[in-house]
Short mmCIF file of C-alpha atoms in Angstrom, two decimals:
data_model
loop_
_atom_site.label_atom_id
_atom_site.label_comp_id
_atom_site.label_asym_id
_atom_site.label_seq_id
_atom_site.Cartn_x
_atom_site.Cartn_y
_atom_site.Cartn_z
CA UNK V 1 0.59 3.07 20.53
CA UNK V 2 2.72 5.44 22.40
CA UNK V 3 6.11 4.86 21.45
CA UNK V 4 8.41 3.24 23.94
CA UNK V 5 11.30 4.49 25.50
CA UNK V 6 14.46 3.14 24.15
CA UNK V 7 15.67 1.80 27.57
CA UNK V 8 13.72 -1.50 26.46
CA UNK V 9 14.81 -1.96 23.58
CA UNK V 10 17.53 -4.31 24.52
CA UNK V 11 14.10 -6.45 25.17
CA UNK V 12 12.85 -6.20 22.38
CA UNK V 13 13.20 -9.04 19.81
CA UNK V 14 10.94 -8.33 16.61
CA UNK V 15 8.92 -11.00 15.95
CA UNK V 16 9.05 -12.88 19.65
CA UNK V 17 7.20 -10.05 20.93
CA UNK V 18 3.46 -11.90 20.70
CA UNK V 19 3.27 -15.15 20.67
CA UNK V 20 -0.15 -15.84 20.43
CA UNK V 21 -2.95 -17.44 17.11
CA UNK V 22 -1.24 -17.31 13.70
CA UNK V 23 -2.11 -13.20 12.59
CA UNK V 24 -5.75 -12.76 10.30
CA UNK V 25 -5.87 -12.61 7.53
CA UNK V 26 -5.64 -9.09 5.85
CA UNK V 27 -8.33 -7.42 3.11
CA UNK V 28 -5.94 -5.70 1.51
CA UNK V 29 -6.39 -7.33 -2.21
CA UNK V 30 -4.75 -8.30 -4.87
CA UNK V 31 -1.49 -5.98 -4.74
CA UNK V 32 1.87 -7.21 -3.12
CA UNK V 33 4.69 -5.93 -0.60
CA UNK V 34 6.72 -3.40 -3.24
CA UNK V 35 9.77 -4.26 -0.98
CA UNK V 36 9.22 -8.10 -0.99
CA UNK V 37 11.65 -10.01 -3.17
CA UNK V 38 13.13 -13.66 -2.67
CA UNK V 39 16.95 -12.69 -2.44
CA UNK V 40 15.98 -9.91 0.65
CA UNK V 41 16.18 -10.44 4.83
CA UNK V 42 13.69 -9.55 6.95
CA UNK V 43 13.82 -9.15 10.26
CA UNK V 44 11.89 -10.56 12.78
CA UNK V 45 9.80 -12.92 10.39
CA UNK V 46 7.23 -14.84 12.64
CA UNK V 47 4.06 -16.55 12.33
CA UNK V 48 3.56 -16.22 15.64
CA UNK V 49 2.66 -12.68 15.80
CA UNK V 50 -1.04 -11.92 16.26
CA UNK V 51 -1.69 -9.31 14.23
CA UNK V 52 -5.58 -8.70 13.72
CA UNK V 53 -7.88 -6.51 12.29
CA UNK V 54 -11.06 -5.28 14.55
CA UNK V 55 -12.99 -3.90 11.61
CA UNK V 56 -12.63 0.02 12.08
CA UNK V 57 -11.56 2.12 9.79
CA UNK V 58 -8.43 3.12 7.89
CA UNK V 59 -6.78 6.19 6.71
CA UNK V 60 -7.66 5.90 2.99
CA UNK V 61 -9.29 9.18 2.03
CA UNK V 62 -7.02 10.78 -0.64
CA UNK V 63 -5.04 12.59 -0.56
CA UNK V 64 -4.21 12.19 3.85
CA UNK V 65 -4.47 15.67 4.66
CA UNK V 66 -1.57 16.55 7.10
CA UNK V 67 -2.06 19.72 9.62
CA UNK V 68 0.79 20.86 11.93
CA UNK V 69 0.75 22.62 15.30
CA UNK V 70 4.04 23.89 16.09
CA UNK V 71 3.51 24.01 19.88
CA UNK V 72 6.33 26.31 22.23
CA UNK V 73 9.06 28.41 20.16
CA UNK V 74 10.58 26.44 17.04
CA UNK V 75 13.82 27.53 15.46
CA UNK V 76 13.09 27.24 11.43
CA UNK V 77 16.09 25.19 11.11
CA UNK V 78 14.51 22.26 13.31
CA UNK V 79 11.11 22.69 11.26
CA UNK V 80 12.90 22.10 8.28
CA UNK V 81 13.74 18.42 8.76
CA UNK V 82 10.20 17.66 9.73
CA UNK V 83 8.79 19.37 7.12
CA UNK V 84 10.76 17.50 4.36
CA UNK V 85 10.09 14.37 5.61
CA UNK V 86 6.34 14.90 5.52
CA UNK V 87 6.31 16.55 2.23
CA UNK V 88 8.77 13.03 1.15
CA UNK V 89 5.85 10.58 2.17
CA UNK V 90 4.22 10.56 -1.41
CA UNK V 91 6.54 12.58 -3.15
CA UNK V 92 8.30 10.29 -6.08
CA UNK V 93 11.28 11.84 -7.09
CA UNK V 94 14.04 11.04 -4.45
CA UNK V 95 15.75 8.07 -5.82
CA UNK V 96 15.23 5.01 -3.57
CA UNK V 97 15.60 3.77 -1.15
CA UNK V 98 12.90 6.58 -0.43
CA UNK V 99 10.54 7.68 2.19
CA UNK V 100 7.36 6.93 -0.28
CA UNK V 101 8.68 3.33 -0.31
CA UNK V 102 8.68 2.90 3.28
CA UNK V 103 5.29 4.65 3.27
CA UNK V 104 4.09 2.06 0.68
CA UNK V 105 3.77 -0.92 3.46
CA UNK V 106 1.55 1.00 5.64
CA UNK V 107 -0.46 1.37 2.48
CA UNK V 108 -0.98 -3.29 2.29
CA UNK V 109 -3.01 -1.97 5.43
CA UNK V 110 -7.03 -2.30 4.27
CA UNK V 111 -10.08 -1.75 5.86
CA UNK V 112 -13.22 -3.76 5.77
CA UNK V 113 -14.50 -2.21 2.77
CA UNK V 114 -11.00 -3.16 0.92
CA UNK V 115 -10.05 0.49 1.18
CA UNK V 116 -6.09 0.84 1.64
CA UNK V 117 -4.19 3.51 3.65
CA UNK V 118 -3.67 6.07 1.00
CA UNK V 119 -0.09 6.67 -0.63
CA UNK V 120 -1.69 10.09 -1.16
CA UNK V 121 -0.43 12.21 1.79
CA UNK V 122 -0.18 16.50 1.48
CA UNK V 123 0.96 18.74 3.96
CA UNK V 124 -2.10 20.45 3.69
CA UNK V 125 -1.74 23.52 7.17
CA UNK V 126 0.20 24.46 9.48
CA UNK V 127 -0.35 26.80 12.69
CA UNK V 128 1.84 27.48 15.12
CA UNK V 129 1.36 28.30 19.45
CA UNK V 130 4.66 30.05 20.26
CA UNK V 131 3.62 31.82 23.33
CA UNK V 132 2.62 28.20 24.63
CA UNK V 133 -0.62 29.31 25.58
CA UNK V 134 -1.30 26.08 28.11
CA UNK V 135 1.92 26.40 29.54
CA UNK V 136 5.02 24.21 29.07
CA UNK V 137 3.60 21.25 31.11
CA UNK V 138 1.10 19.43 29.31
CA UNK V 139 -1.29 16.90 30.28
CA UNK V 140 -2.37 14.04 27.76
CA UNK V 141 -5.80 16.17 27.30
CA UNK V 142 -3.90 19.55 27.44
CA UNK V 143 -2.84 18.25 23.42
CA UNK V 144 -6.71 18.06 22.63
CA UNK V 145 -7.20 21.61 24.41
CA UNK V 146 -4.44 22.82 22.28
CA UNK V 147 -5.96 21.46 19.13
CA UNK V 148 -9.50 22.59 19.70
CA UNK V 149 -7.95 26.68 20.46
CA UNK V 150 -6.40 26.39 16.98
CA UNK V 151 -9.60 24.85 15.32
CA UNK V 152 -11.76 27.33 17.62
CA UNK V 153 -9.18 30.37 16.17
CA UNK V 154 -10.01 29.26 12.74
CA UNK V 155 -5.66 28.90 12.29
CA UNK V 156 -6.43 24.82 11.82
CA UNK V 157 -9.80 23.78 10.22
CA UNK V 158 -11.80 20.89 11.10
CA UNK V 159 -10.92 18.08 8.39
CA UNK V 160 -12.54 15.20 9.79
CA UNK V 161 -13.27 13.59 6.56
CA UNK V 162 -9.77 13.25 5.20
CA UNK V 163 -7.60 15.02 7.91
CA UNK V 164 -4.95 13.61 10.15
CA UNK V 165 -3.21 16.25 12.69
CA UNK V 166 0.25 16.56 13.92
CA UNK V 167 1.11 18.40 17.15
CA UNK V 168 4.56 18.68 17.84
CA UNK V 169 6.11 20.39 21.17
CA UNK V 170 9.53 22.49 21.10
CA UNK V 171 12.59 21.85 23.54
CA UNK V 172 11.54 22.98 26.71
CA UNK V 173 7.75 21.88 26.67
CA UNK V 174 7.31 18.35 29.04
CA UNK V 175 4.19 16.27 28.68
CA UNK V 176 2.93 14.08 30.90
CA UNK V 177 4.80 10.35 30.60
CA UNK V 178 7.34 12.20 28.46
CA UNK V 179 11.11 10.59 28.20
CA UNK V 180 9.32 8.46 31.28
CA UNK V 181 7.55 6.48 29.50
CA UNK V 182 6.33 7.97 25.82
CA UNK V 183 8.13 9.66 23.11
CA UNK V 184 4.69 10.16 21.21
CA UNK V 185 1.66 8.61 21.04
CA UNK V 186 -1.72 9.11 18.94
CA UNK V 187 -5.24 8.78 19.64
CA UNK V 188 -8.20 10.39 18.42
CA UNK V 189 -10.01 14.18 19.61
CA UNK V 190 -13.03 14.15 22.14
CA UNK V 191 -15.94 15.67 20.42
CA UNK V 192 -16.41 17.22 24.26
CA UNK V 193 -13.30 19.05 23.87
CA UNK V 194 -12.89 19.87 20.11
CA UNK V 195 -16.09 19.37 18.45
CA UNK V 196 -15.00 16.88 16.31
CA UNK V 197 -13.54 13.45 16.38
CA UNK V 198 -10.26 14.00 14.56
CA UNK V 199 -7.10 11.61 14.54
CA UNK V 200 -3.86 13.43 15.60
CA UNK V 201 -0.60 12.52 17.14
CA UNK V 202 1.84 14.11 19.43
CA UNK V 203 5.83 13.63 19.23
CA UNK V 204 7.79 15.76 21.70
CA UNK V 205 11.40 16.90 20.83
CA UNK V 206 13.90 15.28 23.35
CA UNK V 207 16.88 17.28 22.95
CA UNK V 208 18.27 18.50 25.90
CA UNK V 209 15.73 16.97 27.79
CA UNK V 210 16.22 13.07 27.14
CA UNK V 211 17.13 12.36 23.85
CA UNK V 212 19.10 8.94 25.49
CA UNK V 213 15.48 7.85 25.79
CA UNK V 214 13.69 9.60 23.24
CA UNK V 215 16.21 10.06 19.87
CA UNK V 216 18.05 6.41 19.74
CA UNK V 217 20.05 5.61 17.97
CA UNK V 218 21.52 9.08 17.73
CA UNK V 219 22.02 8.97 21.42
CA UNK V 220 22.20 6.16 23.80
CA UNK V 221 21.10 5.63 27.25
CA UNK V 222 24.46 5.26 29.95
CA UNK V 223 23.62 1.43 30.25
CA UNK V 224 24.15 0.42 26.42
CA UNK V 225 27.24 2.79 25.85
CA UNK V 226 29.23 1.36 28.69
CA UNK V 227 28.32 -1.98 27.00
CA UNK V 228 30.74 -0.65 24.28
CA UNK V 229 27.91 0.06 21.79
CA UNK V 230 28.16 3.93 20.35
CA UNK V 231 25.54 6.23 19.15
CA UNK V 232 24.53 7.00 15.42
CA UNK V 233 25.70 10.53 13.65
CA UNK V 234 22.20 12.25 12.97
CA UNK V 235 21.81 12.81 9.15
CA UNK V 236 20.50 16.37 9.44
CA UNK V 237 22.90 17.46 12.04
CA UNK V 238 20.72 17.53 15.47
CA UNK V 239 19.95 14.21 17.58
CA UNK V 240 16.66 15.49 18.27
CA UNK V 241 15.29 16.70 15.53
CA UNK V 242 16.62 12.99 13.75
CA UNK V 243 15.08 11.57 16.57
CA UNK V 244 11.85 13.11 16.32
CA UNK V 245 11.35 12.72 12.52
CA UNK V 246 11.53 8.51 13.58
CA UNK V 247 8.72 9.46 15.66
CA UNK V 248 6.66 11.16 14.18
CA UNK V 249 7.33 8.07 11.03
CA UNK V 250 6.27 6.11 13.86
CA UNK V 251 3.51 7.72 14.92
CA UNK V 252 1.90 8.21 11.72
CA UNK V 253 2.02 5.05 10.32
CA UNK V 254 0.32 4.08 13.42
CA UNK V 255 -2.51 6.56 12.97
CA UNK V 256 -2.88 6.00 9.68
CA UNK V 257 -3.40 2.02 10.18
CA UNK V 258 -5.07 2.47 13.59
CA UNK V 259 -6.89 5.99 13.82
CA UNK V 260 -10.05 4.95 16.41
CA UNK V 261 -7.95 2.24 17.96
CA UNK V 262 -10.31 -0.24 16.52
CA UNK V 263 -8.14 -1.07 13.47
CA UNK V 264 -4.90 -2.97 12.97
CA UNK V 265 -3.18 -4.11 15.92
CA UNK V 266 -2.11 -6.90 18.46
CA UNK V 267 -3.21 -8.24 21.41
CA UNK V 268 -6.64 -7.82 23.37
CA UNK V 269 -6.53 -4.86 24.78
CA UNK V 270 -6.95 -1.72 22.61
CA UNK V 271 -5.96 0.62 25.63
CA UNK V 272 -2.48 -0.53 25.14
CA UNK V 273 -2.71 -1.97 21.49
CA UNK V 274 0.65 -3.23 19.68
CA UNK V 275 0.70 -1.87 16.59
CA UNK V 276 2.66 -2.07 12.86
CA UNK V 277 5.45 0.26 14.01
CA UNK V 278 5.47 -1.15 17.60
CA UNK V 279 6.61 -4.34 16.24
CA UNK V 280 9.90 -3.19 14.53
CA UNK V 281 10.72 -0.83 17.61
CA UNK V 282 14.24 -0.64 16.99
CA UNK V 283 14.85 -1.93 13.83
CA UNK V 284 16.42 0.47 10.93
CA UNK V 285 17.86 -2.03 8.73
CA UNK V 286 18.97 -5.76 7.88
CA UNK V 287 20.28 -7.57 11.12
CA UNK V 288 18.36 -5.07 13.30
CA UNK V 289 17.02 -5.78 17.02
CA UNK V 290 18.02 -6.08 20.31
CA UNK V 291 19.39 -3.01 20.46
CA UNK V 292 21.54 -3.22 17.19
CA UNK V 293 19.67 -0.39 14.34
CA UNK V 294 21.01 -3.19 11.77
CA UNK V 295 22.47 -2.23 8.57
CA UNK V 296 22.44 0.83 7.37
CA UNK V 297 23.74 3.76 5.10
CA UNK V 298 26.92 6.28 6.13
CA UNK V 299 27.58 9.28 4.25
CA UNK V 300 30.82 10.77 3.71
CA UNK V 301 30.72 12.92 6.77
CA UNK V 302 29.40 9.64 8.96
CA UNK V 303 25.62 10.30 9.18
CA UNK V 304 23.66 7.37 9.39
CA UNK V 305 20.01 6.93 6.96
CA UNK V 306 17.87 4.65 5.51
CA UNK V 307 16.21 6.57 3.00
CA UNK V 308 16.31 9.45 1.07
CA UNK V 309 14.07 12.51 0.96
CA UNK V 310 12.84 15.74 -0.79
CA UNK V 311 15.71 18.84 -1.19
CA UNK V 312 18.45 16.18 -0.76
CA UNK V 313 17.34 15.36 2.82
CA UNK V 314 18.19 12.24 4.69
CA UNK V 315 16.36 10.75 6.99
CA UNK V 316 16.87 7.36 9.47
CA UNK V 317 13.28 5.81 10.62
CA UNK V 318 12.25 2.69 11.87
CA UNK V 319 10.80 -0.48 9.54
CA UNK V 320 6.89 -1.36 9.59
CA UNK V 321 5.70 -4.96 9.78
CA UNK V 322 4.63 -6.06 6.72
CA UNK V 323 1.12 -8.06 6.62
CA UNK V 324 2.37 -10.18 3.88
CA UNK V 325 5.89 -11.19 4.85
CA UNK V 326 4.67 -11.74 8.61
CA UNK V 327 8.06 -9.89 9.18
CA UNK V 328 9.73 -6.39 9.62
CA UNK V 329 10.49 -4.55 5.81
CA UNK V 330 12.44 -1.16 4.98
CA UNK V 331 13.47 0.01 1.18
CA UNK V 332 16.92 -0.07 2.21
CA UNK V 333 16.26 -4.14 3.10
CA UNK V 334 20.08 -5.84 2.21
CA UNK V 335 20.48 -8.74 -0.49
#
């Protein structure tokens, strides 16, 4: 689902957000929750939430082939964040808490045929549109258009057996509902428009344009800092780059569990489903919700994260609900 705006998040209460049946059951196997363990805290634990599956498919072709479309003009230093943290998602080597282990509970998510969301995930293209060739106002189909001229070009191929694709718009480039009402959202390519059905996401970046809305908690809308609360140091040194990396986490672990909107999610209406990361909107660490990120990690220079990536990086993104504990889970969970 598109992801919210953060002036609701003062609403939101993990876990009280559905109250509806007791959630299905999940064909996920055998294997456990890597981050469940009887001494942690999760947030939002409820049995009330109604978390179903509607028998469409997963992402669980290995590996998840990533492509990128760098839409509007990108300074390298802002691609670099994003680019880490997608090349983190299966890499093993940062020491934990890690990016791959907050990857691994989109992964309990199964399909009918017991396939699982793949842990498997390369970055495997990247093309960029710095001229902004539709202009710097977007529509919601203007991202398909843009797709289908860099799949037309031959600059992006057409993976639709194993691909997932990315587009991401520079400062300066507004699409429709953004900082209104979306920060990103995902959905899947009209075969009209781009010859293919193919699952792909947008995430805008919101600095200088709304990042109070958009990159919480690294900035905070007027209402909640003249309620005393103050913003979160970015870990990689720009609110809306930080911001954008938590959605575009988001974002994927949405597509990835929910690619045809037919998948994982809650409620009855898939035109405005709730999904995995919708549920933990908000929610960074232990004691998180209602507009608190919960507990997390400082640095020595005051940045804020949650887990650790490739080259050193840092990186602060959202939990996932879990389908086994019923409840919001991160690797950097508290005792």
């Amino acid at each position: 689902m598109a992801l919210a705006a953060a002036a609701v998040l003062l609403l939101l209460i993990p876990g009280l957000l559905l109250t509806a049946m007791a959630a299905t059951p999940y064909p996920h196997g055998a294997r456990g929750d890597p981050l469940l363990g009887a001494s942690k805290r999760y947030e939002g634990s409820s049995d009330l939430v109604d978390l179903r599956y509607h028998m469409g498919p997963v992402l669980s072709a290995a590996p998840l082939r990533l492509y990128v479309l760098w839409y509007g003009r990108w300074d390298p230093a802002h691609q670099a964040p994003v680019r880490d943290f997608l090349l983190s998602l299966s890499d093993p080597s940062p020491p934990p808490p890690s990016v791959a282990a907050w990857w691994a509970t989109a992964a309990l998510y199964a399909d009918q045929t017991l396939a699982n969301v793949t842990r498997r995930v390369a970055l495997a293209g990247e093309a960029a549109d710095a001229s902004a060739s539709l202009g710097r106002a977007l529509s919601r189909l203007d991202i398909q258009r843009v797709l289908a001229a860099a799949v037309a070009a031959g600059r992006l191929p057409a993976d639709a057996r194993g691909g997932a694709y990315l587009v991401l718009t520079a400062p300066g480039v507004g699409v429709q509902d953004f900082c209104r009402a979306v920060c990103g959202f995902h959905y899947f390519t009209f075969p009209s428009l781009v010859g293919h059905t193919l699952p792909y996401a947008w995430v805008g970046h919101s600095g200088g344009r709304c990042a109070d809305v958009c990159a919480y908690p690294f900035a905070l809308p007027s209402y909640m800092s003249r309620s005393g609360m103050a913003a979160l140091r970015p870990p990689n040194g720009d609110a809306g780059v930080d911001g954008m990396v938590s959605v575009i986490a988001h974002e994927l672990a949405e597509l990835a569990t929910n690619p045809l909107i037919n998948a994982w999610f809650a409620g009855e209406d898939p035109t405005a489903p709730t999904e995995i990361a919708d549920l933990c909107e908000g929610v960074y660490g232990t004691g998180g919700g209602g507009g608190y990120a919960g507990k997390v990690a400082v640095d020595a220079q005051g940045r804020s994260w949650n887990v650790n990536g490739r080259n050193g990086r840092k990186f602060l993104v959202q939990w996932l609900w879990s389908p086994e504990a019923k409840a919001c889970v991160g690797p950097n969970a508290s005792d």
